XYZ file of C-alpha atoms in Angstrom:
651
model
C -166.263 288.441 106.616
C -164.617 290.095 103.591
C -161.393 290.523 105.550
C -161.380 286.846 106.528
C -162.117 285.825 102.946
C -159.254 287.991 101.678
C -156.881 286.590 104.331
C -157.790 282.970 103.524
C -157.435 283.503 99.790
C -153.982 285.057 100.271
C -152.966 282.201 102.567
C -154.116 279.688 99.966
C -152.154 281.490 97.249
C -148.974 281.502 99.348
C -149.335 277.818 100.237
C -149.774 276.898 96.566
C -146.839 278.931 95.269
C -144.342 278.621 98.104
C -141.438 276.349 97.298
C -140.839 273.519 99.809
C -138.262 274.549 102.378
C -135.855 271.809 101.321
C -136.023 272.184 97.556
C -133.252 273.809 95.534
C -133.791 276.888 93.377
C -134.248 275.265 89.973
C -132.999 278.345 88.141
C -129.476 277.448 89.289
C -128.246 274.567 87.177
C -125.136 272.552 87.990
C -122.864 271.589 85.108
C -120.257 269.343 86.697
C -120.262 265.657 87.563
C -120.914 264.914 91.230
C -120.240 261.818 93.298
C -121.715 261.227 96.718
C -119.122 261.226 99.482
C -118.555 261.590 103.207
C -116.792 264.914 102.525
C -117.810 267.575 99.982
C -116.689 271.108 99.197
C -118.764 273.974 97.850
C -117.985 275.538 94.464
C -116.229 278.553 95.978
C -113.932 276.256 97.899
C -114.449 278.104 101.152
C -116.565 275.545 103.033
C -116.272 271.815 103.676
C -119.053 269.516 104.840
C -118.218 266.225 106.555
C -120.485 263.321 107.519
C -118.943 261.921 110.691
C -120.124 258.358 109.967
C -120.313 256.680 113.400
C -120.840 259.970 115.229
C -124.351 261.278 114.418
C -123.292 264.742 113.316
C -122.288 266.708 110.239
C -119.482 269.249 110.541
C -119.029 272.474 108.579
C -115.439 273.708 108.236
C -114.386 277.224 107.260
C -111.548 276.596 104.820
C -109.955 280.046 105.223
C -109.743 279.967 109.032
C -109.364 276.168 109.187
C -111.856 276.097 112.015
C -115.149 274.360 112.702
C -118.105 276.635 111.960
C -120.798 274.249 113.130
C -121.474 270.672 114.158
C -125.053 269.685 113.396
C -126.841 266.715 114.980
C -128.349 264.280 112.444
C -129.608 260.698 112.420
C -127.592 257.587 113.168
C -124.663 256.543 110.956
C -124.496 259.520 108.569
C -122.561 257.889 105.719
C -122.593 260.276 102.766
C -123.895 263.671 101.761
C -124.530 265.878 98.741
C -125.297 269.538 98.071
C -128.249 271.021 96.238
C -127.152 272.782 93.003
C -127.773 276.192 94.577
C -125.814 275.064 97.654
C -128.562 276.098 100.038
C -129.210 272.577 101.311
C -127.171 269.578 102.349
C -128.723 266.107 102.118
C -127.332 263.454 104.471
C -127.960 259.690 104.349
C -128.637 258.479 107.894
C -128.062 254.798 107.342
C -129.401 253.252 110.547
C -132.446 255.511 110.722
C -133.408 254.697 107.110
C -133.838 258.304 106.154
C -132.224 261.350 104.577
C -131.840 264.451 106.734
C -132.050 267.870 105.057
C -129.813 270.595 106.453
C -130.416 274.248 105.713
C -126.937 275.716 105.381
C -128.328 279.171 106.042
C -129.939 278.084 109.312
C -127.270 275.452 110.038
C -129.763 272.898 111.283
C -131.860 269.979 110.109
C -135.142 271.222 108.699
C -136.677 268.000 107.437
C -136.425 264.263 106.841
C -137.178 261.968 103.923
C -137.944 258.311 104.605
C -136.103 255.993 102.232
C -135.478 252.302 101.759
C -133.433 250.218 104.168
C -130.022 251.686 105.011
C -129.599 254.565 102.542
C -125.960 255.155 101.635
C -125.062 257.204 98.544
C -127.132 260.130 97.285
C -126.937 262.946 94.717
C -129.269 265.677 93.550
C -130.242 266.134 89.919
C -128.506 268.961 88.089
C -131.610 271.175 88.366
C -132.219 270.327 92.026
C -135.665 268.831 91.455
C -134.773 265.226 92.257
C -132.742 263.385 94.842
C -131.361 259.952 93.990
C -130.705 257.655 96.975
C -129.015 254.230 96.938
C -130.591 251.945 99.554
C -127.875 249.511 100.602
C -130.052 246.776 102.104
C -133.136 247.235 99.929
C -131.130 246.894 96.709
C -132.934 249.872 95.215
C -132.371 253.424 94.027
C -135.055 255.815 95.240
C -136.031 258.814 93.115
C -137.227 261.474 95.550
C -139.363 264.388 94.380
C -137.938 267.260 96.415
C -141.022 269.344 95.714
C -143.158 266.952 97.718
C -140.454 265.276 99.786
C -141.811 261.880 98.723
C -140.273 258.919 96.937
C -141.609 258.978 93.393
C -140.151 255.673 92.276
C -137.872 252.861 93.443
C -135.657 251.269 90.813
C -134.410 247.787 91.642
C -130.694 247.734 90.934
C -129.417 244.634 92.759
C -127.322 243.714 95.753
C -125.733 246.355 98.005
C -125.775 249.577 95.966
C -123.285 251.864 97.662
C -122.420 255.328 96.393
C -124.029 257.318 93.542
C -122.503 259.507 90.814
C -124.242 261.771 88.277
C -122.719 262.915 84.984
C -122.188 266.600 84.183
C -125.124 266.603 81.749
C -127.324 264.860 84.308
C -128.318 262.117 81.890
C -126.756 259.139 83.646
C -126.273 257.812 87.150
C -123.623 255.275 88.130
C -124.278 253.049 91.142
C -121.467 250.673 92.211
C -122.416 247.442 93.967
C -120.201 247.067 96.987
C -119.397 243.354 96.863
C -120.275 242.240 93.346
C -117.707 244.121 91.262
C -120.532 245.620 89.214
C -121.732 249.133 88.413
C -125.326 249.827 87.427
C -125.954 252.558 84.843
C -129.285 254.395 85.041
C -130.846 256.670 82.443
C -132.317 259.561 84.444
C -134.865 260.511 81.778
C -136.165 256.979 81.293
C -135.731 256.279 85.007
C -134.528 252.763 84.386
C -131.409 250.633 84.336
C -129.814 250.675 80.891
C -126.619 248.722 81.532
C -124.547 246.934 84.126
C -120.775 247.125 83.939
C -118.912 244.107 85.348
C -115.312 244.635 86.378
C -113.111 241.869 85.010
C -111.134 239.613 87.358
C -107.402 240.193 87.237
C -105.989 236.937 85.819
C -104.085 234.417 87.901
C -100.326 234.748 87.785
C -97.650 232.165 88.351
C -96.262 234.362 91.108
C -99.015 234.389 93.748
C -97.503 237.517 95.274
C -98.443 239.548 92.203
C -101.765 241.350 91.941
C -104.654 239.083 90.899
C -108.166 238.192 91.931
C -111.857 239.047 91.933
C -112.914 242.731 92.145
C -114.947 243.506 95.260
C -115.451 246.202 97.917
C -116.159 249.002 95.413
C -115.944 252.220 97.411
C -116.373 255.091 94.940
C -117.046 256.175 91.356
C -115.222 259.417 90.572
C -115.505 261.081 87.155
C -112.437 262.972 85.935
C -112.793 266.699 85.066
C -113.207 266.235 81.299
C -115.968 263.659 81.863
C -114.427 260.984 79.659
C -113.404 258.438 82.297
C -114.166 257.455 85.861
C -112.068 255.840 88.581
C -113.272 253.068 90.894
C -111.129 252.192 93.954
C -111.600 248.605 95.110
C -109.914 245.406 96.231
C -108.875 242.309 94.334
C -109.314 239.089 96.312
C -107.470 235.940 95.272
C -109.563 232.910 96.219
C -107.357 230.263 94.629
C -104.748 229.730 97.343
C -104.859 229.535 101.158
C -105.251 232.949 102.791
C -101.901 234.665 103.115
C -101.222 238.343 103.609
C -99.016 238.620 100.505
C -101.188 236.502 98.215
C -104.850 237.201 98.940
C -105.757 240.910 99.077
C -104.533 243.514 96.578
C -105.465 247.204 96.090
C -106.698 248.347 92.675
C -108.271 251.294 90.884
C -110.286 250.451 87.788
C -110.971 252.852 84.940
C -114.343 253.161 83.166
C -114.800 254.789 79.766
C -118.037 256.756 79.966
C -118.990 257.082 76.302
C -119.272 253.301 75.990
C -119.679 252.456 79.689
C -116.965 249.830 79.497
C -113.938 249.088 81.599
C -110.544 250.053 80.177
C -108.821 246.990 81.548
C -105.294 247.845 80.447
C -105.511 251.075 82.484
C -106.401 249.356 85.765
C -103.956 250.436 88.453
C -102.561 247.496 90.421
C -99.866 246.845 92.998
C -96.407 246.077 91.523
C -97.548 247.457 88.186
C -99.051 250.949 88.052
C -98.787 251.204 91.856
C -95.078 250.519 92.226
C -93.347 253.255 94.179
C -90.163 251.972 95.839
C -88.669 252.863 99.223
C -85.039 253.514 100.215
C -84.399 249.771 100.066
C -85.712 249.673 96.487
C -88.707 247.607 97.594
C -92.276 248.306 96.510
C -94.203 250.255 99.130
C -97.278 248.184 100.003
C -100.536 250.127 100.318
C -103.950 248.750 101.205
C -107.699 249.325 101.179
C -108.148 252.075 98.540
C -111.204 254.132 99.423
C -111.518 257.438 97.553
C -109.864 259.433 94.802
C -109.715 263.103 93.770
C -108.592 264.477 90.411
C -106.661 267.703 89.886
C -108.936 270.261 88.169
C -106.699 270.181 85.072
C -106.938 266.395 84.920
C -103.193 265.814 85.032
C -102.976 264.113 88.412
C -105.102 261.949 90.672
C -104.814 261.445 94.420
C -106.007 258.207 96.020
C -106.315 257.544 99.735
C -105.534 254.117 101.144
C -107.708 253.704 104.223
C -105.920 250.601 105.528
C -102.258 251.605 105.261
C -103.269 255.258 105.836
C -101.387 256.647 102.853
C -101.905 259.008 99.925
C -100.906 257.749 96.472
C -100.296 260.281 93.686
C -100.846 259.242 90.053
C -99.435 261.194 87.102
C -102.272 260.901 84.572
C -100.500 263.083 82.019
C -97.498 260.759 81.841
C -98.773 257.222 81.632
C -101.032 257.147 84.694
C -98.642 255.393 87.078
C -98.148 256.206 90.747
C -95.266 258.597 91.350
C -95.484 259.126 95.109
C -96.706 257.434 98.247
C -97.166 259.939 101.062
C -96.773 257.540 103.962
C -98.831 257.759 107.141
C -101.173 260.700 106.743
C -101.742 262.117 110.207
C -104.893 260.674 111.747
C -106.684 257.332 111.490
C -108.519 255.648 108.616
C -108.776 258.112 105.688
C -112.098 257.607 103.906
C -112.803 260.799 101.980
C -110.801 263.281 99.925
C -111.582 266.533 98.106
C -109.360 269.018 96.278
C -109.558 272.809 96.257
C -110.741 274.534 93.043
C -107.186 275.768 92.355
C -105.766 272.255 92.732
C -103.318 273.288 95.443
C -104.807 271.686 98.556
C -106.256 268.296 99.478
C -108.565 267.795 102.445
C -108.713 264.254 103.818
C -111.403 262.971 106.155
C -109.913 260.733 108.852
C -112.922 258.644 109.826
C -111.633 257.073 113.064
C -109.770 260.016 114.598
C -112.560 262.332 113.406
C -110.347 265.051 112.062
C -109.323 266.620 108.791
C -105.811 266.319 107.363
C -104.513 269.013 105.001
C -102.079 268.170 102.219
C -100.473 270.526 99.715
C -100.343 268.930 96.272
C -97.109 270.673 95.289
C -98.518 271.664 91.920
C -98.910 269.906 88.586
C -95.241 269.430 87.740
C -94.120 265.832 87.219
C -91.699 265.836 90.149
C -93.823 267.896 92.520
C -94.357 266.160 95.859
C -97.474 266.236 98.022
C -96.777 267.280 101.602
C -98.943 267.366 104.696
C -99.089 270.695 106.496
C -100.157 271.836 109.947
C -102.208 270.024 112.525
C -105.394 268.176 111.736
C -108.685 270.001 112.255
C -110.944 268.370 114.839
C -114.415 267.557 113.501
C -116.387 266.502 116.567
C -116.972 267.797 120.074
C -117.545 264.343 121.573
C -117.022 260.785 120.369
C -120.182 258.698 120.513
C -118.197 255.498 121.136
C -116.557 254.443 124.414
C -112.739 254.738 124.260
C -112.092 250.974 124.193
C -114.668 250.451 121.434
C -113.119 253.266 119.386
C -109.680 251.751 119.842
C -110.924 248.363 118.674
C -112.623 249.861 115.655
C -109.419 251.654 114.668
C -107.511 248.382 114.856
C -110.178 246.527 112.868
C -109.906 248.929 109.930
C -106.159 249.475 110.133
C -103.405 247.873 108.060
C -100.842 250.275 109.504
C -98.042 247.986 110.673
C -96.328 250.669 112.776
C -99.087 252.098 114.937
C -99.873 249.552 117.635
C -98.145 247.517 120.326
C -97.729 244.727 117.788
C -98.259 244.700 114.059
C -101.639 243.253 113.198
C -100.508 242.691 109.613
C -97.123 242.300 107.993
C -95.875 245.232 105.921
C -99.232 247.057 105.641
C -100.895 244.397 103.502
C -104.375 243.969 104.917
C -106.789 244.886 107.681
C -109.565 242.849 109.290
C -111.900 244.840 107.010
C -110.080 243.526 103.930
C -112.069 240.287 104.224
C -114.866 241.433 106.527
C -115.867 244.274 104.220
C -117.045 247.230 106.276
C -117.142 244.791 109.177
C -119.526 242.371 107.482
C -119.066 239.743 104.744
C -117.275 239.977 101.406
C -119.458 237.385 99.679
C -116.466 235.198 98.854
C -115.174 231.783 99.856
C -111.471 231.742 100.726
C -109.117 228.792 100.944
C -107.689 227.808 104.330
C -105.582 224.836 105.479
C -108.832 223.262 106.680
C -110.538 223.753 103.324
C -112.737 226.400 101.683
C -114.392 228.790 104.109
C -117.201 231.264 103.511
C -116.295 234.611 105.129
C -118.876 235.007 107.935
C -120.612 238.150 109.089
C -119.660 239.850 112.350
C -123.299 240.577 113.155
C -123.954 239.137 116.644
C -120.641 237.288 116.467
C -119.902 237.768 120.176
C -123.398 236.645 121.200
C -123.794 233.374 119.312
C -121.453 230.915 120.982
C -118.278 229.383 119.612
C -116.214 231.020 116.892
C -115.273 229.644 113.446
C -117.323 227.365 111.212
C -116.098 224.306 113.102
C -116.514 225.865 116.551
C -112.800 225.493 117.260
C -112.414 228.751 119.208
C -114.079 229.776 122.449
C -112.141 232.938 123.318
C -111.626 235.990 121.124
C -107.880 236.097 121.759
C -107.747 232.786 119.862
C -107.809 234.999 116.780
C -104.070 235.453 117.206
C -103.966 232.364 114.983
C -105.727 234.349 112.256
C -103.399 237.307 112.738
C -100.317 235.086 112.550
C -101.413 232.590 109.917
C -103.332 234.841 107.529
C -102.288 238.446 108.190
C -98.607 237.896 108.992
C -98.700 239.883 112.226
C -97.585 239.154 115.815
C -95.239 236.382 114.696
C -92.882 237.063 117.610
C -95.379 235.697 120.139
C -96.011 232.110 121.198
C -99.817 231.677 120.942
C -99.754 228.903 123.540
C -98.582 231.355 126.199
C -100.198 234.471 127.684
C -99.634 237.568 125.565
C -97.945 240.725 126.883
C -100.532 243.053 128.463
C -100.332 245.682 125.706
C -100.858 243.044 123.012
C -103.687 241.390 124.934
C -105.225 244.859 125.197
C -105.465 244.968 121.393
C -107.632 241.842 121.404
C -109.711 243.194 124.278
C -110.319 246.380 122.279
C -111.262 244.435 119.150
C -113.702 242.338 121.159
C -115.226 245.471 122.684
C -115.830 246.838 119.193
C -117.401 243.628 117.920
C -119.486 243.320 121.071
C -120.835 246.881 121.053
C -124.535 246.890 120.006
C -124.039 249.878 117.707
C -121.263 248.244 115.698
C -123.215 245.674 113.696
C -126.974 245.991 114.171
C -128.999 243.203 112.617
C -130.251 244.611 109.298
C -133.933 245.143 108.692
C -135.329 242.635 106.253
C -136.757 243.853 102.927
C -138.821 240.664 102.798
C -141.333 241.815 105.420
C -144.499 243.806 104.904
C -144.167 247.597 104.957
C -145.408 247.688 108.549
C -142.681 245.213 109.553
C -144.965 242.217 109.970
C -144.459 238.807 108.409
C -145.946 238.109 105.008
C -148.660 235.466 104.674
C -146.211 232.906 103.287
C -143.642 233.703 106.003
C -146.257 233.029 108.691
C -146.804 229.578 107.208
C -143.056 229.107 107.179
C -142.864 230.074 110.842
C -145.267 227.278 111.754
C -143.212 224.785 109.753
C -139.950 226.094 111.242
C -141.167 225.423 114.782
C -143.186 222.362 113.800
C -142.731 219.835 111.029
C -139.338 221.163 109.920
C -137.973 220.889 113.469
C -135.463 223.638 112.618
C -135.206 224.857 116.187
C -133.377 221.683 117.179
C -130.261 223.537 116.055
C -131.549 227.042 115.275
C -133.358 227.769 118.524
C -133.423 230.493 121.131
C -132.973 234.252 120.900
C -130.120 233.979 118.433
C -131.421 230.985 116.443
C -128.360 228.844 117.229
C -127.526 226.110 119.737
C -123.858 227.107 119.820
C -124.542 229.222 122.903
C -125.088 225.939 124.781
C -121.481 224.820 124.238
C -120.459 225.596 127.819
C -118.748 223.845 130.720
C -120.142 223.204 134.192
C -119.496 226.843 135.085
C -121.434 228.142 132.092
C -118.315 229.239 130.210
C -117.933 228.620 126.492
C -115.556 225.792 125.754
C -114.331 224.042 122.636
C -114.347 220.827 124.692
C -118.132 220.794 124.425
C -118.761 219.253 121.009
C -122.352 218.076 121.562
C -123.627 221.032 119.577
C -121.461 220.502 116.515
C -123.382 218.784 113.727
C -122.904 216.709 110.621
C -125.654 217.686 108.180
C -124.015 216.157 105.126
C -122.517 219.330 103.693
C -118.804 218.498 103.883
C -116.656 219.580 100.933
C -114.176 217.138 99.325
C -111.479 219.740 100.038
C -112.212 219.837 103.781
C -109.417 218.544 106.003
C -109.294 217.414 109.613
C -107.428 219.529 112.121
C -105.402 218.445 115.139
C -106.294 221.665 116.948
C -104.211 224.729 117.735
C -101.665 225.990 120.228
C -103.991 228.398 122.027
C -106.163 225.414 123.018
C -103.115 223.229 123.757
C -104.275 221.125 120.790
C -107.346 219.942 122.685
C -109.735 221.202 119.979
C -109.329 218.802 117.027
C -112.033 218.904 114.373
C -113.192 216.741 111.491
C -115.141 217.718 108.352
C -118.255 216.347 110.045
C -118.329 218.843 112.920
C -119.992 222.157 112.123
C -121.065 224.986 114.383
C -124.624 226.291 113.959
C -124.696 229.854 112.564
C -127.297 232.373 113.680
C -130.244 232.958 111.351
C -130.840 236.552 112.394
C -130.131 238.730 109.380
C -129.138 235.655 107.378
C -130.988 236.978 104.314
C -128.069 239.400 103.850
C -125.186 236.921 104.143
C -125.196 234.894 100.918
C -123.546 232.594 99.974
C -124.349 229.946 102.579
C -122.862 226.931 104.350
C -119.282 226.718 105.589
C -117.846 226.561 102.079
C -120.205 229.061 100.443
C -121.491 226.312 98.142
C -125.166 227.282 98.511
C -126.045 230.489 96.708
C -129.532 230.771 98.241
C -131.229 229.967 101.542
C -133.446 227.483 99.717
C -130.412 225.627 98.408
C -128.844 225.638 101.866
C -131.959 224.035 103.374
C -132.214 221.394 100.653
C -128.549 220.495 101.222
C -129.321 219.465 104.838
C -129.138 215.658 104.791
C -131.592 215.163 107.643
C -134.928 213.356 107.727
C -136.991 216.461 108.559
C -135.888 218.269 105.393
C -136.382 215.164 103.275
C -140.032 215.050 104.428
C -140.756 218.648 103.394
C -142.461 219.431 100.106
C -141.045 221.977 97.690
C -143.779 224.423 98.665
C -143.098 223.944 102.378
C -139.397 224.651 101.866
C -140.312 227.892 100.086
C -142.473 228.859 103.042
C -139.652 228.206 105.514
C -137.318 230.229 103.301
C -139.780 233.141 103.425
C -139.742 233.003 107.221
C -135.949 232.725 107.505
C -135.512 235.683 105.131
C -137.680 237.730 107.470
C -135.594 237.155 110.585
C -134.074 240.311 112.072
């Protein structure tokens, strides 16, 4: 009995004093600013860690041998990762599994999971390794995880679509950019609350519409420079004042934030034709697109920004005015989304997210006229692509603004990609002008499953989007859209459709408006009864996809724009809307008026504000009230709120 008592007491002592297997050694403090990213390097500069995004693995690269040391299976859609201060653990946000995976770098395997909010994205550890901060993209929260217990201690509501996370060198502040809103939330780590929100200023309209201007959106990163005084935020500017045109709508930009006051330094913003104005052999400005990430030289004299759309590297001389001095055109690989620099400042490592490899670039040193140069072959990151070849090809095209890579240019002169408006494949939250009038950028979630395309249902075949490519993106102008396309060009549209149609591409997001167990709330259940009853909503929003557009078919069951019985006038036309005589692809047999609107799906609609074809309704409630139909007019204010609760719950 004494032996058993001694054994149990020792076991109890060990269990009480043993540190959790995924908690950092708190005696090792970190003293540098850290931003979450899809590629990180350890302090020694001898290992790289890469989250492979749409392939559910994390890769470890030996920098000295330039070879893959390990590829570790993790959850779905590993978006970003961060190291513990003692560099024993790697934390990975697994977006579609709503969790963080913990990798032991010693064991080179996942040793635990932490459940988070909906779709975790950015994450960083505290400087002492006690806490993990996780931005939950769909929940609109920042989770504070106690790594001693592996539990979420607190959720801080920060607002719409928090993306990446950055911690200051002293560990006192966190910066959380909001992907579509042009805002950055500042959090005091000691008080564990929001203390400020920085709003990036619009770039003012210019008389020349081909000069940089517009609303800041698609904030991809927040990178603090080595001395900790400023931070850089790569993003887009979207001009909503004129009809969509490749030279007048989307512009790349990098904003600068002063960290002592947490204010934007507007006169230091880097914009195309101004601070980004490197000319080619014809003395014309080299157009770059979709800025994604930035790395600063350890001495702070230069910065290196990757342009994920045009697939370029832009070098900025921070010591001499901050302007771009070089564009390294066409980095080998596809879709650069992450960049890190070696501790000595001599080498850049660039994560190519679509070709799943690592490009290596020599910086050339800190001298003013030094030129960055790519060296060697890219390092492969994965053993097997999780996507079918045609889907991968379509995804590459969707995110590419490289005008030289495909059978036909999808955009003129590298200006924009599909993702420039459909941010990360989804919405951008903006209403853009078109010849037909203002149009709210729709989501691609279920887009191939829900009937006709476009707000007015004027397209029934995906290849009809050649009109978008020609009219808005400036590509494929050499082809007559009324005639069959060459096979290699048609293949591009087939690949794009395959990507949009693949179930893994755009899963319907989980709703944060449901109970924790996923069930409907009490008010949503009342709304469900009204939706199917008194509100008669299913007249248009019926079936599996909550739309009647899938019924717009001919006698053979094929979608057709000739079938207009399921286009509706609900009294929401805009005074700027214009009739259309149709388009060449349909032999001009698809005319539309401002009183013919296609029914959008309601699945995941909670995440697609603003609403209606012109984006004029900021909330679902407002969108319902705007319906000029008798059923809505007979609903009480309370009943409308109940229907809203149900619609917000749809997944």
